PDB file of C-alpha atoms in Angstrom:
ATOM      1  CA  UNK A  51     -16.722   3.167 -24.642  1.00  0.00           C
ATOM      2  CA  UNK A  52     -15.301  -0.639 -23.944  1.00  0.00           C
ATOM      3  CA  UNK A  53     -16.132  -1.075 -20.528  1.00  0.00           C
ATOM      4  CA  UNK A  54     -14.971  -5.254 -20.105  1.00  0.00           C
ATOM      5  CA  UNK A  55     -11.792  -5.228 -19.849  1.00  0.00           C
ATOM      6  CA  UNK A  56     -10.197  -6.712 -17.292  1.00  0.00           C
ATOM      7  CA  UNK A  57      -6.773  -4.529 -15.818  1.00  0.00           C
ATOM      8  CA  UNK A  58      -4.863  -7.625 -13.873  1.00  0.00           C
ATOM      9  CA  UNK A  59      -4.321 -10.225 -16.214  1.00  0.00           C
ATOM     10  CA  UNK A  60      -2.561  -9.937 -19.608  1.00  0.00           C
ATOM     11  CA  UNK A  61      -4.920 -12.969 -20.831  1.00  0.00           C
ATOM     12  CA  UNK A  62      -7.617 -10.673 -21.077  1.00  0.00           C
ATOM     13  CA  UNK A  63     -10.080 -12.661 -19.023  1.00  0.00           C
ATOM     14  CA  UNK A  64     -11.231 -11.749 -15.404  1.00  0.00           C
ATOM     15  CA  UNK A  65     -10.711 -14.003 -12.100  1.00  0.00           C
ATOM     16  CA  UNK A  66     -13.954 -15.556 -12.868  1.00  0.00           C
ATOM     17  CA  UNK A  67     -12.712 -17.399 -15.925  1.00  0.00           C
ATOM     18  CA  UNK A  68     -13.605 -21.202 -15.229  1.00  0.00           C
ATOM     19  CA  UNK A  69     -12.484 -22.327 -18.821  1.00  0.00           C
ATOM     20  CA  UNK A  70      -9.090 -22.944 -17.448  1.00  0.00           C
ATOM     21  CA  UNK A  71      -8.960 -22.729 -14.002  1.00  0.00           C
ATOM     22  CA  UNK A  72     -11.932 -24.552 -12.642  1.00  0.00           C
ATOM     23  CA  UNK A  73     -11.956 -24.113  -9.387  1.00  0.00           C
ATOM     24  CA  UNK A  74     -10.207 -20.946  -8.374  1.00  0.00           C
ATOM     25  CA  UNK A  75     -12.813 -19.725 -11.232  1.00  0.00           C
ATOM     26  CA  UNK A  76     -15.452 -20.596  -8.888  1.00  0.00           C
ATOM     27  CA  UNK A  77     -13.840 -19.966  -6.024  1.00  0.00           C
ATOM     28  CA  UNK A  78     -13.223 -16.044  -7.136  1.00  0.00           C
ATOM     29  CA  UNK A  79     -17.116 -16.252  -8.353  1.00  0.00           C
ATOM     30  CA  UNK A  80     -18.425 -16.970  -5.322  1.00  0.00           C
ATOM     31  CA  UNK A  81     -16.057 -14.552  -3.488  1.00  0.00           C
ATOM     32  CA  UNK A  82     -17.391 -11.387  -6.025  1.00  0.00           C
ATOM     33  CA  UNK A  83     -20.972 -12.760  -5.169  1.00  0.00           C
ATOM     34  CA  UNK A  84     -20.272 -11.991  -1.468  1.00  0.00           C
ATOM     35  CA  UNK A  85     -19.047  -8.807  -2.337  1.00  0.00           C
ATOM     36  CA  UNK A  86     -22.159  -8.002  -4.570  1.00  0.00           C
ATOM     37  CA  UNK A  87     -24.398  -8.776  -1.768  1.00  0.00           C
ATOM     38  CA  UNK A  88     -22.107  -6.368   1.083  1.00  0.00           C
ATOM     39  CA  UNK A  89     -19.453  -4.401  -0.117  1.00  0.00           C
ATOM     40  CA  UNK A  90     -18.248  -4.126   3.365  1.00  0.00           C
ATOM     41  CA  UNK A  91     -17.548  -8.269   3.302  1.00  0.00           C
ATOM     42  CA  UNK A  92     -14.363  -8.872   4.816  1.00  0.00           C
ATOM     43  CA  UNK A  93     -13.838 -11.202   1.982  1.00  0.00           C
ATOM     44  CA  UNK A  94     -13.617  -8.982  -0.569  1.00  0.00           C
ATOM     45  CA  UNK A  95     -10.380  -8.225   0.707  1.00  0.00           C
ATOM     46  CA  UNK A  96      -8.998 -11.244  -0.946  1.00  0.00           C
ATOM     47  CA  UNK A  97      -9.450  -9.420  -4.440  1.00  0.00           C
ATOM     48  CA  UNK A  98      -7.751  -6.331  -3.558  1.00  0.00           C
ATOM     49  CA  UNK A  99      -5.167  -8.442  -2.381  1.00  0.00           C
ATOM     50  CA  UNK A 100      -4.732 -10.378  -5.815  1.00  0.00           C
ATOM     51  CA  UNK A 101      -5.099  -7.249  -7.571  1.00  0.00           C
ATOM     52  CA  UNK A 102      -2.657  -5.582  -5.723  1.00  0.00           C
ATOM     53  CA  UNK A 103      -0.048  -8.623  -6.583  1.00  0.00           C
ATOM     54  CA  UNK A 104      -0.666  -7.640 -10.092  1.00  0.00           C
ATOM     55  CA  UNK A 105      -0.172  -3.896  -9.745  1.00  0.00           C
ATOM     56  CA  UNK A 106       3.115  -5.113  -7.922  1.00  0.00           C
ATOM     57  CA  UNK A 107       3.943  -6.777 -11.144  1.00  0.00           C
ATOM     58  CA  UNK A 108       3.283  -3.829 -13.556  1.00  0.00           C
ATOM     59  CA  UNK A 109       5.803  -1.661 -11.288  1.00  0.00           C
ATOM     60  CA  UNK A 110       8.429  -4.018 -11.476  1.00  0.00           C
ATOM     61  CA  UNK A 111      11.241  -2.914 -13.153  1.00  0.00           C
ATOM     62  CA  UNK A 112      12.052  -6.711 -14.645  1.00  0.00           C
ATOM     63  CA  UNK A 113       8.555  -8.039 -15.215  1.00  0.00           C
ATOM     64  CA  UNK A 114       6.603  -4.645 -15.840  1.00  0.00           C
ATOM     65  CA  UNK A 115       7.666  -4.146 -19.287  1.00  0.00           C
ATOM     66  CA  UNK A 116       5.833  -7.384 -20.109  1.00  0.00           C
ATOM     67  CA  UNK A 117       3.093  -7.171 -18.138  1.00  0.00           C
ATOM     68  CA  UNK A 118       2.315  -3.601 -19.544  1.00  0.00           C
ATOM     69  CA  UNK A 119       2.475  -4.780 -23.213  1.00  0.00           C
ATOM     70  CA  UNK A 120       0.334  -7.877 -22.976  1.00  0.00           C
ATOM     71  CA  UNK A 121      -2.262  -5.365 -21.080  1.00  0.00           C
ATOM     72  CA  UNK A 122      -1.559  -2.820 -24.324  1.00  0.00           C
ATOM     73  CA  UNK A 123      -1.811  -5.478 -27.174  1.00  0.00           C
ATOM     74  CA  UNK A 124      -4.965  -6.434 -25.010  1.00  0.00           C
ATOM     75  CA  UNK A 125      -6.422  -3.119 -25.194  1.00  0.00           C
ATOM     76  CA  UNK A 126      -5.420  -2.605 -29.135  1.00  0.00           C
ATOM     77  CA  UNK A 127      -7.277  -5.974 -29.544  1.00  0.00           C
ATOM     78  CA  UNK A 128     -10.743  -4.541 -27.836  1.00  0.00           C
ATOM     79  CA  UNK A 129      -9.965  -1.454 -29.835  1.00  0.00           C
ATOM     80  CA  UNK A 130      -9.948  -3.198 -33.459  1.00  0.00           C
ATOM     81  CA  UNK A 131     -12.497  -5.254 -32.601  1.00  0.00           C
ATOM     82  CA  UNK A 132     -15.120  -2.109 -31.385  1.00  0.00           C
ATOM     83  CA  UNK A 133     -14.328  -0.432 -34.965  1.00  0.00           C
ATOM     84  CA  UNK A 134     -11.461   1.729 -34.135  1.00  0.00           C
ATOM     85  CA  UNK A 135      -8.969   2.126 -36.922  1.00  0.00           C
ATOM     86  CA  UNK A 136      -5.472   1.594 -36.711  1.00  0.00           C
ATOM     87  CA  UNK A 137      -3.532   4.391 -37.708  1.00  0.00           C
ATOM     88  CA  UNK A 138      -6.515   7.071 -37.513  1.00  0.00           C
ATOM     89  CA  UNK A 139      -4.685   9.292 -35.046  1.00  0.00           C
ATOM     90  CA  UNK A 140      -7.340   9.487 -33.195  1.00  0.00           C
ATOM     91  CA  UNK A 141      -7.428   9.819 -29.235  1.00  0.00           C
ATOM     92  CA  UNK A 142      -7.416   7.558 -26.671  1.00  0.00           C
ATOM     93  CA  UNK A 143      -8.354   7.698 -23.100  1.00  0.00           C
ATOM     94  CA  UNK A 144      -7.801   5.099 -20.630  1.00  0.00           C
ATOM     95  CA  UNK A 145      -9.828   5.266 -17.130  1.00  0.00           C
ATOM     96  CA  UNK A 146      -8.254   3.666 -14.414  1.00  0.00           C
ATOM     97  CA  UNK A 147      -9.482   2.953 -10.722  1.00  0.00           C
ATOM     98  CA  UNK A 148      -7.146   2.330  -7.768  1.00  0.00           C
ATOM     99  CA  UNK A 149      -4.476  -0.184  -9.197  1.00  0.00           C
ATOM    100  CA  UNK A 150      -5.815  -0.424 -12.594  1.00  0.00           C
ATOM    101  CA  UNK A 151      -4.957   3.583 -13.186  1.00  0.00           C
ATOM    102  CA  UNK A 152      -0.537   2.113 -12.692  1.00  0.00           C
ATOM    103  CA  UNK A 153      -1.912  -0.404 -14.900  1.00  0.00           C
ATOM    104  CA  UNK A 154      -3.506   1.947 -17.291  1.00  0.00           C
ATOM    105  CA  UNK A 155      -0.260   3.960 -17.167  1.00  0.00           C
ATOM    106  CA  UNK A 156       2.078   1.470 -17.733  1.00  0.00           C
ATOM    107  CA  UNK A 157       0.291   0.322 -21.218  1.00  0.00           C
ATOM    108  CA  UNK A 158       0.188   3.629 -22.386  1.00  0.00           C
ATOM    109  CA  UNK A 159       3.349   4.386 -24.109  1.00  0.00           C
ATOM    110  CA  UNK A 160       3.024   1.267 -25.557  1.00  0.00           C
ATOM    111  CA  UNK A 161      -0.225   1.400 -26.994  1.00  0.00           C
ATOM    112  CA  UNK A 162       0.767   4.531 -28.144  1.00  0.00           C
ATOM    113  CA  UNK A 163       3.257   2.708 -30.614  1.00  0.00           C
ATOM    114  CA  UNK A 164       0.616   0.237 -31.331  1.00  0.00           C
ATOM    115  CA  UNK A 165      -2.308   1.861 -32.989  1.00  0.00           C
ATOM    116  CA  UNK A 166      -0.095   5.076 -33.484  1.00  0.00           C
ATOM    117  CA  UNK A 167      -2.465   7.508 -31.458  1.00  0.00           C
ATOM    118  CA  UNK A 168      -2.422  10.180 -28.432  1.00  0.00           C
ATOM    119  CA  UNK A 169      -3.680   8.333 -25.245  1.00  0.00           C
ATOM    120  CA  UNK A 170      -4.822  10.073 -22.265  1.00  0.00           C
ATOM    121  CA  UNK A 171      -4.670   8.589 -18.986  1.00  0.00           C
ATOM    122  CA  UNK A 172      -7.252   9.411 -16.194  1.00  0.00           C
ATOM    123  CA  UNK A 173      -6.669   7.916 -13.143  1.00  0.00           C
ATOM    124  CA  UNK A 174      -9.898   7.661 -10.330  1.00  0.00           C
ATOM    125  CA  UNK A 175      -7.802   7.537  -6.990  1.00  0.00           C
ATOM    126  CA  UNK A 176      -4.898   5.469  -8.552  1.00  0.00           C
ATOM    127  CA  UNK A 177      -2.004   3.935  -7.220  1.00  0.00           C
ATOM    128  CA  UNK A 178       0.401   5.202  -9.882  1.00  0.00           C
ATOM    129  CA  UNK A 179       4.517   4.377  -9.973  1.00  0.00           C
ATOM    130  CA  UNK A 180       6.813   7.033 -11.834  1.00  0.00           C
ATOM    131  CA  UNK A 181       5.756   5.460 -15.041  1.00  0.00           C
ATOM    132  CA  UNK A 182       8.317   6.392 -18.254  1.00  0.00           C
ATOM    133  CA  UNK A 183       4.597   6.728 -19.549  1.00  0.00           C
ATOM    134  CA  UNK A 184       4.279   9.997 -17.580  1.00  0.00           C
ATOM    135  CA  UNK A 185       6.281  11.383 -20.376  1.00  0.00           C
ATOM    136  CA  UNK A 186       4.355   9.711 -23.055  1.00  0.00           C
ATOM    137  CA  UNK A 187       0.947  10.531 -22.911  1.00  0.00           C
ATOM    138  CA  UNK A 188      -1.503  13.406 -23.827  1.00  0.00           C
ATOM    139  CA  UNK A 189      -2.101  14.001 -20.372  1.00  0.00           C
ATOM    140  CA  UNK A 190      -2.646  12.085 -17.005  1.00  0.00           C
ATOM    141  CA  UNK A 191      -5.615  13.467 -14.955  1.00  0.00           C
ATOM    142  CA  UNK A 192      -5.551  12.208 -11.135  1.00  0.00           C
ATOM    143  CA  UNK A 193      -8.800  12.448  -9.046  1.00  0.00           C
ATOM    144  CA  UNK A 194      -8.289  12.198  -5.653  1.00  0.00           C
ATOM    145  CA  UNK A 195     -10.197  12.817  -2.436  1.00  0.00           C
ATOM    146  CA  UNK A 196      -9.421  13.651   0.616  1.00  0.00           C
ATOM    147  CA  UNK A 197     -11.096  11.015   2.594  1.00  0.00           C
ATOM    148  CA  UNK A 198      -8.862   8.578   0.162  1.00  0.00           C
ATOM    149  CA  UNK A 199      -5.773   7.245   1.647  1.00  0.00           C
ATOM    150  CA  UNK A 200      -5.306   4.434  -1.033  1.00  0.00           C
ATOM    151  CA  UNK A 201      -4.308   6.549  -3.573  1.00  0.00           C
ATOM    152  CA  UNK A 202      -1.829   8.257  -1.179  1.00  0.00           C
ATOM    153  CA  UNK A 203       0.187   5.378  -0.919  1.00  0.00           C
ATOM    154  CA  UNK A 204       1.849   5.824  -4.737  1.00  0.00           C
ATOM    155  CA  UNK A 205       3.156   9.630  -3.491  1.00  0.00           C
ATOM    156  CA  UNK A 206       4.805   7.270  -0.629  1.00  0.00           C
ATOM    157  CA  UNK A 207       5.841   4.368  -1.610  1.00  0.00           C
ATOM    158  CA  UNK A 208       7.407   5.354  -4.784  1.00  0.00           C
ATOM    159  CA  UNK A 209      10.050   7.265  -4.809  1.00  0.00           C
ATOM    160  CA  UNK A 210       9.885   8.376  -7.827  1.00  0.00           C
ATOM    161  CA  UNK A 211       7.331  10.412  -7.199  1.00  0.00           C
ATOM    162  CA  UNK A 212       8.693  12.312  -4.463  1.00  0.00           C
ATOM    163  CA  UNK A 213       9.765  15.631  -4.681  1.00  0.00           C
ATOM    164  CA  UNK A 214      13.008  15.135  -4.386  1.00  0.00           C
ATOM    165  CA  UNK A 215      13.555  12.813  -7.544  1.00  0.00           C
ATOM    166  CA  UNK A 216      13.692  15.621  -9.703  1.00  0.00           C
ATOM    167  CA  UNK A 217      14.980  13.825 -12.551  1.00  0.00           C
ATOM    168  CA  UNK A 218      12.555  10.936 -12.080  1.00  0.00           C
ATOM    169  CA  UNK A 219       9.646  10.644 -15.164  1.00  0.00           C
ATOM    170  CA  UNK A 220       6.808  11.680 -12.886  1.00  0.00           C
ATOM    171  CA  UNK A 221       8.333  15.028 -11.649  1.00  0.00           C
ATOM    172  CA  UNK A 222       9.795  15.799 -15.350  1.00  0.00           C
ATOM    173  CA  UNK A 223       5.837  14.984 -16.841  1.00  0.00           C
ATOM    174  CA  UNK A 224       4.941  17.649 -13.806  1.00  0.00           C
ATOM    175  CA  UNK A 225       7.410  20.082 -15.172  1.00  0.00           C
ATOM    176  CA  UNK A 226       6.131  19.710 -18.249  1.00  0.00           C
ATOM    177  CA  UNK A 227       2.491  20.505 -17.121  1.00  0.00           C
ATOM    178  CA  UNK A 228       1.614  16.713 -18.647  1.00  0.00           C
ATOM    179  CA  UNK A 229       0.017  15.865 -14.833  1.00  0.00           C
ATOM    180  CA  UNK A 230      -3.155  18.101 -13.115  1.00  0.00           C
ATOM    181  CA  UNK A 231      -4.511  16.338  -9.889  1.00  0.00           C
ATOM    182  CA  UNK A 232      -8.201  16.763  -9.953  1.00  0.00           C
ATOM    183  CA  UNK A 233      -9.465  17.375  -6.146  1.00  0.00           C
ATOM    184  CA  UNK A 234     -12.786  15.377  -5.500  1.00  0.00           C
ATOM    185  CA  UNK A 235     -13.491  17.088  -2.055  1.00  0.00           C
ATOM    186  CA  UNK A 236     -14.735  14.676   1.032  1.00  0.00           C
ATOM    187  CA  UNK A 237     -14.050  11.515  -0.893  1.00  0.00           C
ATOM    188  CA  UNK A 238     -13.566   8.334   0.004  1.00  0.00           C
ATOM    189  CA  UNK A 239     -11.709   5.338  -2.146  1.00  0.00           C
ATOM    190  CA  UNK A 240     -14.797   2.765  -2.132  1.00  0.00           C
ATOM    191  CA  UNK A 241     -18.028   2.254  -0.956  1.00  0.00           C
ATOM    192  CA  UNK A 242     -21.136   4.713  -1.075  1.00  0.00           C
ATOM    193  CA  UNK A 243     -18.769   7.757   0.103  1.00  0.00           C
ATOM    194  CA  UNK A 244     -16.610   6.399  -2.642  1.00  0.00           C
ATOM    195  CA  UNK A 245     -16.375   8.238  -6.293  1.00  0.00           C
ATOM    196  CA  UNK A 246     -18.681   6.161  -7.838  1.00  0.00           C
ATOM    197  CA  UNK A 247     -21.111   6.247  -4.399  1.00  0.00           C
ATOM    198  CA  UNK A 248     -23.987   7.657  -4.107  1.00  0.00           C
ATOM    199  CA  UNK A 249     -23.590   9.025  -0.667  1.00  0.00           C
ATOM    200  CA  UNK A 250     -23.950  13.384  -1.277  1.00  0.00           C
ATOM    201  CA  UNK A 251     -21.467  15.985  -0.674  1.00  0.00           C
ATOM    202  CA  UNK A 252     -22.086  18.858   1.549  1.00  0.00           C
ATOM    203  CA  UNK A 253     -23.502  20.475  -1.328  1.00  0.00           C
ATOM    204  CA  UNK A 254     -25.999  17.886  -2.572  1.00  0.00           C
ATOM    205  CA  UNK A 255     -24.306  16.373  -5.556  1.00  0.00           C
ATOM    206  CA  UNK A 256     -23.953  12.270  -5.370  1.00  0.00           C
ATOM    207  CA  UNK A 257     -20.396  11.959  -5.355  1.00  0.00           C
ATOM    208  CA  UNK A 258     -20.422   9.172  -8.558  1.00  0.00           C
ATOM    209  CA  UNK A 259     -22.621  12.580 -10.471  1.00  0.00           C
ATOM    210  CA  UNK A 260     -19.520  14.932  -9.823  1.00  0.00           C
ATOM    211  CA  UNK A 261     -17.257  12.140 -11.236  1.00  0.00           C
ATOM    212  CA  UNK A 262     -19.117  11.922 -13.851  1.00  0.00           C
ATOM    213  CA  UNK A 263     -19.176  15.822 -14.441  1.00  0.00           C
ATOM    214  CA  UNK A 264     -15.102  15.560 -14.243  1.00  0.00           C
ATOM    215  CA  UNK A 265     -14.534  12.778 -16.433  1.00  0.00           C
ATOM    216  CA  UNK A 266     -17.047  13.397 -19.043  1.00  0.00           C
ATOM    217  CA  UNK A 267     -15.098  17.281 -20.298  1.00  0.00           C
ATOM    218  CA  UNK A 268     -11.882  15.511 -19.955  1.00  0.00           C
ATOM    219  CA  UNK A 269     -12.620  12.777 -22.783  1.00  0.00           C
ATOM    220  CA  UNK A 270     -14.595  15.364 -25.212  1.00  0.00           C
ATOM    221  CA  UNK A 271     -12.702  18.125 -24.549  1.00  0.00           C
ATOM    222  CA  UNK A 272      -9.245  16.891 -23.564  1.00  0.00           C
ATOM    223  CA  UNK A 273      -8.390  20.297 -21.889  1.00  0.00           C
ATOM    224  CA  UNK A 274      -8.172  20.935 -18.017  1.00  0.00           C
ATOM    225  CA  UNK A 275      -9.625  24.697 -18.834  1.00  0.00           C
ATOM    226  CA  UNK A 276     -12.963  22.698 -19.853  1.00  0.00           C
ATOM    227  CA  UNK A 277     -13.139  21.418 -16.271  1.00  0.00           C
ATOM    228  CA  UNK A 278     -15.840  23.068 -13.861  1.00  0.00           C
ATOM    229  CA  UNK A 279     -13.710  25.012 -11.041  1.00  0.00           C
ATOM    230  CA  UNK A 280     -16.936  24.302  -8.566  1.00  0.00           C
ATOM    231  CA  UNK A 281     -20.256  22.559  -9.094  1.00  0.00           C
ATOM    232  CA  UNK A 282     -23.338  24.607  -8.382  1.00  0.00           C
ATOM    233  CA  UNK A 283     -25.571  23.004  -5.845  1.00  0.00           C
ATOM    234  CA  UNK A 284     -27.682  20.386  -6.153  1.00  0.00           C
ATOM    235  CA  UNK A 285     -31.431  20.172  -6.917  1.00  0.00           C
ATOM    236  CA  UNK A 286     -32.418  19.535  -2.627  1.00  0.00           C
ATOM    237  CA  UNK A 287     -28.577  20.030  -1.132  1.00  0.00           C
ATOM    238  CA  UNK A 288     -28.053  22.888   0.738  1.00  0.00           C
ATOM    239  CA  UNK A 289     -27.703  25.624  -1.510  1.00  0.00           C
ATOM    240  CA  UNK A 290     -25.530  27.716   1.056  1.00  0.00           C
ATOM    241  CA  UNK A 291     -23.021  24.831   1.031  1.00  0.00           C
ATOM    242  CA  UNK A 292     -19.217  25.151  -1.402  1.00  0.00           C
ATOM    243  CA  UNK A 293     -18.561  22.608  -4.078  1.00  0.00           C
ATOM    244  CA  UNK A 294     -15.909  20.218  -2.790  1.00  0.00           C
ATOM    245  CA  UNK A 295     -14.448  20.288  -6.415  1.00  0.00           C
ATOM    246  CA  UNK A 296     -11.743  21.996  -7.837  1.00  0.00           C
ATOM    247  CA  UNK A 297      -8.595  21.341 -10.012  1.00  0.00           C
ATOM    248  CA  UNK A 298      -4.809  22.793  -9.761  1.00  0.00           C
ATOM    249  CA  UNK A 299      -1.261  21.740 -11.237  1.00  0.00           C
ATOM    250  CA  UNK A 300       0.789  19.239 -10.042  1.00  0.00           C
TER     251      UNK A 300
END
């Protein structure tokens, strides 16, 4: 598990990198402290912002193609270096949050070339383009919950992924059966009603625990049918209350 990588910047060093860029380094430090200390600080909203410039940049039809391959060679570099062997077939999943799920898409296909392996993409309420990846990978799990309207935004704004783009790469991957959305229940995008919050569901479970229990049978497994169709309730929840979860085709 390689948890330090950084999704939005093809130099494979965070906003916090002061070797270079002195003072936006610190000026991005300080920012993340603020957030660290309230993740309800208004000013937090000036990373989602940058990010979001660099999601922009890995759907763009011109630039993306760039973008996605520096964020690949990036990933095949982390890869090597944690003892993964190049040519060993064996699987890869990439876990992406929000924007960095486009940006785990859009590398796939081309780390797939790279180290000559299946990758499978899971995406924690991304904001995911029509991809040419769609058709590439293993797989492409999508949590989602329905207190989330952030990851709404890539059925709308791309349209790609509407229904009517039958031809697009999204809706031929669906076709295919290469997509499954993953419902989350009552969940929000961020914060402690978020999928990695500890806020409880009706039935007790801490919403990061039933991320956890979705993600976890997707990497050893690598098989929707491994995926729990409801949770059973929680040591102290209300054991009269249904799990939220659940999982269907898309």
């Amino acid at each position: 598990m390689i948890s330090d990588l950084f999704a939005y910047s093809i130099t494979a060093g965070d906003i916090r990198t002061t070797a270079r860029r002195p003072l936006t380094g610190r000026l991005w430090s300080g920012i993340e402290r603020a957030v660290q200390g309230n993740q309800y600080a208004p000013i937090g909203a000036l990373i989602n912002l940058r990010n979001l410039f660099q999601v922009a940049v890995s759907v763009d039809h011109r630039y993306g193609p760039f973008f996605n391959l520096g964020q690949a060679e990036n990933v095949r570099d982390a890869l090597l270096a944690h003892g993964y062997r190049r040519g060993s077939g064996r699987g890869i999943v990439l876990i992406g949050y929000s924007g960095g799920a486009q940006v785990s898409l859009g590398l796939a296909a081309f780390l797939e070339t790279l180290l000559g392996a299946p990758v499978t993409v899971i995406s924690v309420g991304g904001v995911m383009s029509s991809e040419a990846s769609c058709l590439h990978v293993q797989h492409l799990y999508h949590l989602w919950g329905t207190k989330d309207p952030i990851q709404k935004l890539g059925d709308l704004a791309f349209f790609g992924r509407w229904p009517l783009a039958s031809k697009s790469a999204w809706n031929r991957a669906r076709q295919e059966g290469k997509i499954t959305r993953v419902a989350m229940g009552p969940t929000a995008h961020n914060g402690s009603g978020g999928y990695f919050g500890p806020e409880p569901l009706p039935d007790g479970w801490p919403r990061i625990d039933l991320t956890l229990e979705t993600v976890i049978p997707i990497i050893t497994g690598g098989d929707v049918s491994v995926l729990p169709p409801a949770m059973p309730p929680h040591p102290g929840g209300p054991p009269e209350a249904a799990a939220p979860a659940g999982v269907s085709k898309s």
